[in-house]
mmCIF file of C-alpha atoms in Angstrom:
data_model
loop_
_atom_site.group_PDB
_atom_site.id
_atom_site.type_symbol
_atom_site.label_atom_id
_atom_site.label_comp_id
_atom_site.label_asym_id
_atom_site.label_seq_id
_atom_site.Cartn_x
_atom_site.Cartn_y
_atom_site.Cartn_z
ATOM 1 C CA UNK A 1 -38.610 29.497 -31.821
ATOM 2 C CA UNK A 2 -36.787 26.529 -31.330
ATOM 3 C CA UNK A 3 -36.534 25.613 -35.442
ATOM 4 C CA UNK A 4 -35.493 29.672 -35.924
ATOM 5 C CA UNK A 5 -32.886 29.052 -33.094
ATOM 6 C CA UNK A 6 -31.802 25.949 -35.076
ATOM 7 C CA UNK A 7 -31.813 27.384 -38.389
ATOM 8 C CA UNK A 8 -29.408 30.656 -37.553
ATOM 9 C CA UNK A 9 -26.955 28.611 -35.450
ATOM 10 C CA UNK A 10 -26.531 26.265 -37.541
ATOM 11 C CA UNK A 11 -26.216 28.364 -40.935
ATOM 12 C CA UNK A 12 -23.715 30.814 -39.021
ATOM 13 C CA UNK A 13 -21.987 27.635 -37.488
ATOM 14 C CA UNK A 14 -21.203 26.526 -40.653
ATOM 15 C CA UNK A 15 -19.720 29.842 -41.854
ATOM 16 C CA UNK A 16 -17.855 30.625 -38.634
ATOM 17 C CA UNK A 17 -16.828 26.463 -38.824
ATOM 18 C CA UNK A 18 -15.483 26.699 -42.325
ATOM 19 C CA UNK A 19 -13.086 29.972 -42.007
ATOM 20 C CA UNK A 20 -11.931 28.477 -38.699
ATOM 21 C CA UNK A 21 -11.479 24.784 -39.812
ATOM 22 C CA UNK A 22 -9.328 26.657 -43.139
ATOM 23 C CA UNK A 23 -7.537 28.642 -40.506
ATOM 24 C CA UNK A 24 -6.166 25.578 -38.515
ATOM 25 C CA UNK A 25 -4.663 24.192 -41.717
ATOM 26 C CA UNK A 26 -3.211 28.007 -41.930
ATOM 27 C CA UNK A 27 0.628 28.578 -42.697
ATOM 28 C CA UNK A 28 0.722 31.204 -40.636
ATOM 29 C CA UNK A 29 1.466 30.204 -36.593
ATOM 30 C CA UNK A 30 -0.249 33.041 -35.288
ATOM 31 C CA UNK A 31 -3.799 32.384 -37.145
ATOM 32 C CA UNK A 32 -3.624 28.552 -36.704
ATOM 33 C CA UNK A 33 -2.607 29.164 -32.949
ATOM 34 C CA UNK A 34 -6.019 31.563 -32.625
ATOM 35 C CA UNK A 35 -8.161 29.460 -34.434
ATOM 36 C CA UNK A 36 -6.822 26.718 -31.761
ATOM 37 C CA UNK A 37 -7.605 28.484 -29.193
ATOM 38 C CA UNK A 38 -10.680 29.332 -30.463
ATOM 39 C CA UNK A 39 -11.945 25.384 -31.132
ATOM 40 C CA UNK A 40 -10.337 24.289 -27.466
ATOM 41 C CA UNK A 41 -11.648 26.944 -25.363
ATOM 42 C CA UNK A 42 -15.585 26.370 -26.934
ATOM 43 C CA UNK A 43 -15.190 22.392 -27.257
ATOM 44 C CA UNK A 44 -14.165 22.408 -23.334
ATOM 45 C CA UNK A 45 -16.823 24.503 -21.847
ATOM 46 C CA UNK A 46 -20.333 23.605 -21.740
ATOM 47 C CA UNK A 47 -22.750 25.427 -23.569
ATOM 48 C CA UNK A 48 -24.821 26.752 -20.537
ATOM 49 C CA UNK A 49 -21.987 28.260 -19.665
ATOM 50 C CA UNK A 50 -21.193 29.759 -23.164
ATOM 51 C CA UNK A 51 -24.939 31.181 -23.097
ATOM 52 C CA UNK A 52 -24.640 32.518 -19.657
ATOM 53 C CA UNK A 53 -21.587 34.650 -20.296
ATOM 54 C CA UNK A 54 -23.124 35.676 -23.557
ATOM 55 C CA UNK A 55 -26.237 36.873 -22.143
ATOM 56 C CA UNK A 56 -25.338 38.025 -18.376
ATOM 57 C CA UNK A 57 -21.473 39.086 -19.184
ATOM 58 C CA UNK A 58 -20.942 40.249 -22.423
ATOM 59 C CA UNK A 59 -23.504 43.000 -21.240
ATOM 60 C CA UNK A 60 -21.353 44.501 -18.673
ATOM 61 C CA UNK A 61 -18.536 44.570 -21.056
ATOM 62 C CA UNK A 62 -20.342 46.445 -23.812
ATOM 63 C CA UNK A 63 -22.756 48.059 -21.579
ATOM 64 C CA UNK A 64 -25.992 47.455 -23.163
ATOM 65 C CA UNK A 65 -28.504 44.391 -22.841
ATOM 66 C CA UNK A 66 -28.431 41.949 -25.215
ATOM 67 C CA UNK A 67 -31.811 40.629 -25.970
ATOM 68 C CA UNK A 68 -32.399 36.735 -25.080
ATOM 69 C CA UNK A 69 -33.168 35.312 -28.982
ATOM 70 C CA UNK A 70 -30.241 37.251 -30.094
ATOM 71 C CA UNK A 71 -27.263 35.718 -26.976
ATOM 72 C CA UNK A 72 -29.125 32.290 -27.880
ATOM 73 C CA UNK A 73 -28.098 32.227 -31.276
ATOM 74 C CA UNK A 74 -24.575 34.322 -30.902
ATOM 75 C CA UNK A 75 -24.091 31.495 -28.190
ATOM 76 C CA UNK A 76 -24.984 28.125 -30.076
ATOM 77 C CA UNK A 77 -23.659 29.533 -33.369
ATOM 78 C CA UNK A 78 -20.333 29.871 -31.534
ATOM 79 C CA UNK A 79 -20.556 26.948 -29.844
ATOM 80 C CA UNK A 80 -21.366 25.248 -33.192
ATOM 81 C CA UNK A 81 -18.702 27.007 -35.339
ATOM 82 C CA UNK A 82 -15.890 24.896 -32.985
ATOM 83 C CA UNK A 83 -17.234 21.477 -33.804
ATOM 84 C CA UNK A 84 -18.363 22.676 -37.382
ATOM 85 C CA UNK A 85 -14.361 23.684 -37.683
ATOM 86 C CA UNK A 86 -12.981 20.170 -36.948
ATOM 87 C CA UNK A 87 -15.639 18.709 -38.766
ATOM 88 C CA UNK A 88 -13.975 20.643 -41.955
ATOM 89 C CA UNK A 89 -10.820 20.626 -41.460
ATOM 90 C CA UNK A 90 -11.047 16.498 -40.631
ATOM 91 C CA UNK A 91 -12.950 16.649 -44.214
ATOM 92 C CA UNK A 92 -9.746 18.729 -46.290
ATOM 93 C CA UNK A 93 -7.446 16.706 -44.493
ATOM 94 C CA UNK A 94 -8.897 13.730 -46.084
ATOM 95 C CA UNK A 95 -8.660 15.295 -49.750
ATOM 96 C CA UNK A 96 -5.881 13.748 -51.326
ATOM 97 C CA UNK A 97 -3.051 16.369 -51.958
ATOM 98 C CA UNK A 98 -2.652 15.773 -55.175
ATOM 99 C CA UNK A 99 -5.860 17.617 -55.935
ATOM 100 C CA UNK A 100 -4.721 20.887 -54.010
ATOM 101 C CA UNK A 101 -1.399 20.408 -56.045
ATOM 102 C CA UNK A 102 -2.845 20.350 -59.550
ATOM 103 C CA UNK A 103 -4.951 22.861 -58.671
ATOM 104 C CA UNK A 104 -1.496 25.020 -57.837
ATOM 105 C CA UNK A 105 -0.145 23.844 -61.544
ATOM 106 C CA UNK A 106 -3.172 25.165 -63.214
ATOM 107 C CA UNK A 107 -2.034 28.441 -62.298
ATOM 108 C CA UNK A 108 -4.503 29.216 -59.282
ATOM 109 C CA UNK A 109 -3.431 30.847 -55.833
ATOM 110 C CA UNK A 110 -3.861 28.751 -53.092
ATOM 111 C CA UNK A 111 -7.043 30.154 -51.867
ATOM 112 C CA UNK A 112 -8.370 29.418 -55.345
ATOM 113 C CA UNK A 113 -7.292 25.974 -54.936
ATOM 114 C CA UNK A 114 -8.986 25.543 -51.637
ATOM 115 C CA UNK A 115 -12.210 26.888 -52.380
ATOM 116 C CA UNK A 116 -12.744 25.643 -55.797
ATOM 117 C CA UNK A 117 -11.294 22.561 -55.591
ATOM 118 C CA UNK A 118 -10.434 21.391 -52.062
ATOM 119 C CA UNK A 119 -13.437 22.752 -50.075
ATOM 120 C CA UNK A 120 -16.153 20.825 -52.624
ATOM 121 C CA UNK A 121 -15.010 17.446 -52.204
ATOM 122 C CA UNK A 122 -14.563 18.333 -48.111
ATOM 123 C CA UNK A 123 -18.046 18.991 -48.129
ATOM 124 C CA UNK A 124 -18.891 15.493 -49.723
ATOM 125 C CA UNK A 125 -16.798 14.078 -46.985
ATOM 126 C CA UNK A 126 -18.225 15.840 -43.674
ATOM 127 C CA UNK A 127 -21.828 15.871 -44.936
ATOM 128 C CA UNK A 128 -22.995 12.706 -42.878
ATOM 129 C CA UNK A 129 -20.932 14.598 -39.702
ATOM 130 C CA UNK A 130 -22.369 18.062 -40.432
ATOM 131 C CA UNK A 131 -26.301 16.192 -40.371
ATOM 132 C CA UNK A 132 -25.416 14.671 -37.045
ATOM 133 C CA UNK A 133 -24.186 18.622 -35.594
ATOM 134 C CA UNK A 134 -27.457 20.050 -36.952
ATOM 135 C CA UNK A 135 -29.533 17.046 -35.380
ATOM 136 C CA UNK A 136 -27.459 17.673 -32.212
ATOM 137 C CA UNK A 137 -27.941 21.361 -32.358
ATOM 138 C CA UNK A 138 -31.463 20.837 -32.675
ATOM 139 C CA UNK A 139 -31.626 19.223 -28.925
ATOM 140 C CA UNK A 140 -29.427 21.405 -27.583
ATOM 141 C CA UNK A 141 -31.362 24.371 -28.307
ATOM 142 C CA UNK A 142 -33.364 23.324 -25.532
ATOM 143 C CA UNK A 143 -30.702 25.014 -23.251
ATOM 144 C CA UNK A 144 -31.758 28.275 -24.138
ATOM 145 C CA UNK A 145 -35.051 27.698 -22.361
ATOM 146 C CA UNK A 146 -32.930 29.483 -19.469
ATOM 147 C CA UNK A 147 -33.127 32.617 -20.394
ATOM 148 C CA UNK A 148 -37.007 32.292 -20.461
ATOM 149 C CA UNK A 149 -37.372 32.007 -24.025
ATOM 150 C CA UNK A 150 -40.920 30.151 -25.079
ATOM 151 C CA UNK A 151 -39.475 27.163 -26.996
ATOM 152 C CA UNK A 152 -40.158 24.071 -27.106
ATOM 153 C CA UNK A 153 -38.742 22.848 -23.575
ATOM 154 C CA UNK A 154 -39.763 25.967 -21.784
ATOM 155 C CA UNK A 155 -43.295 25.299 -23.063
ATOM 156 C CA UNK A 156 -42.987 21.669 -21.706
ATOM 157 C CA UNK A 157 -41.582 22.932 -18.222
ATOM 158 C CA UNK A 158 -44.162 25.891 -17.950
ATOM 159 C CA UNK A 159 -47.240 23.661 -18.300
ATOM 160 C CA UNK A 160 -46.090 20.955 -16.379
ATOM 161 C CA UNK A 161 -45.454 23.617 -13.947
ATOM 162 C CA UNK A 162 -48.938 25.395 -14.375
ATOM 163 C CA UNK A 163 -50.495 21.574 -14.089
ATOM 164 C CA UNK A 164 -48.656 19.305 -11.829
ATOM 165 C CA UNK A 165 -48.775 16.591 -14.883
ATOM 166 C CA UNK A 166 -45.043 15.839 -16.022
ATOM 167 C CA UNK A 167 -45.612 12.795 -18.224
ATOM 168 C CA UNK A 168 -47.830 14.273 -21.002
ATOM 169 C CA UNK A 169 -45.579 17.828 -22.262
ATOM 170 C CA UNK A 170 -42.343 16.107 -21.851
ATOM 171 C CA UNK A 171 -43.307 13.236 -23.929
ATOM 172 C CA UNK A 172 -44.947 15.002 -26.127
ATOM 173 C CA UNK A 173 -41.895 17.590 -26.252
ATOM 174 C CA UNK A 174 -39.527 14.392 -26.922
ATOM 175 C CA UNK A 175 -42.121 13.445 -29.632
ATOM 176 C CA UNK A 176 -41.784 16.714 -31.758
ATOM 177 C CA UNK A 177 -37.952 16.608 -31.353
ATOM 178 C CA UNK A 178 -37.858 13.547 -32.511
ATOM 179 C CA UNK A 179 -40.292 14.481 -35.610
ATOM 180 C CA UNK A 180 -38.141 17.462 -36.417
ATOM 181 C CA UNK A 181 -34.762 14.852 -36.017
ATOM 182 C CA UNK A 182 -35.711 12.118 -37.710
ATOM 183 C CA UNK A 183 -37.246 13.631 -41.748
ATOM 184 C CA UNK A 184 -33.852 15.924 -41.555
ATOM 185 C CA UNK A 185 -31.413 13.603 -40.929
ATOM 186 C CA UNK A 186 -33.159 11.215 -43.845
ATOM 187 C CA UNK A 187 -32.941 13.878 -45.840
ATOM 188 C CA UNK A 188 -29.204 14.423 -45.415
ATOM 189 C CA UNK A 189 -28.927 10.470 -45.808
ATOM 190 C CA UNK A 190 -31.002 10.841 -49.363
ATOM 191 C CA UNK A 191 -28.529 13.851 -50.602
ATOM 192 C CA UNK A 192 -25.556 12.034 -49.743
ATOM 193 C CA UNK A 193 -26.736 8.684 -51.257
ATOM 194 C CA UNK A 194 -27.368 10.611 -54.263
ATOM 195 C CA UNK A 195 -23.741 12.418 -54.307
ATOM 196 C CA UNK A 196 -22.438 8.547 -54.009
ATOM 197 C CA UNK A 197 -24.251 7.519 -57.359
ATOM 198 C CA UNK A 198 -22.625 11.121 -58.929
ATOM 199 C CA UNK A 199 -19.384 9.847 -58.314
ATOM 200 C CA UNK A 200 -19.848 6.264 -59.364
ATOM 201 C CA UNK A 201 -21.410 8.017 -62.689
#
């Protein structure tokens, strides 16, 4: 549960994260200003908080119950889209212009430009950043053991409850963090090490 929770936050984090982080570089005041809003309102709450009004509150306003895997993800995949957005928009700032610009002589619309063009080379330059979010996200799906979900922390907490013994399922709950952490972030490391020599070639 915790590695599905993982997976769908961060693979709708990065789609929320990449329309938002395009929509802050926006011409138009009113979509940059709600794409703002947006990125300050998630990046300055806590995420317990973000899960709690997605899984007690949002109910009352739609009137139905919304089951506990599904406001988990909605939650963290929001909560991921914010930092995902600065992330990319940090990463097309730091495309030179000149790129964007050619693009516009070659004839193509601006939207052209950004996605085949611009939005390539940003994802060269956030790659290292978007490891660390889906390392982070990984850990922080441990929040969710709140809303009584069997992951990997809730396991931990419900046998040392059942037992009395603390040491043994929260070390070994570190341990296969730690073992899911450490192989993905040196895989990111190999990809982008690889995408280096590609541009020295």
């Amino acid at each position: 549960i915790t590695l599905e929770i993982t997976a769908l936050s961060v693979g709708l984090g990065l789609l929320i994260g990449m329309f938002v982080g395009v929509a802050k570089l926006s011409d138009n005041r009113l979509i940059r200003g709600l794409a703002s809003v947006y990125v300050d309102c998630i990046r300055g709450t806590p995420l317990l908080v973000q899960i709690f009004l997605v899984y007690f509150a949002l109910p009352q306003i739609i009137g139905h119950r919304i089951d506990p895997f599904v406001a988990a993800v909605g939650a963290c995949s929001i909560n991921s889209g914010a930092y995902v957005a600065e992330i990319f928009r940090a990463g097309i700032l730091a495309v030179d212009k000149g790129q964007a610009e050619a693009a516009r002589s070659l004839g193509l619309s601006k939207w052209q430009s950004m996605r085949l063009v611009v939005l390539p080379q940003a994802v060269k330059n956030v790659l290292p950043a978007l490891a660390n979010e889906m390392v982070t996200m990984v850990k922080e799906s441990s929040i969710c053991s709140v809303l009584g979900m069997a992951e990997l922390m809730f396991a931990a907490k419900t046998i040392a409850g059942s037992t009395g013994i603390s040491l043994a399922p929260y070390t070994l709950a570190a341990l296969v963090y730690f073992c899911i952490n450490y192989p993905a972030s040196k895989g990111i490391e190999a990809i982008e090490r690889r995408m280096r020599r590609g541009d020295k070639q």
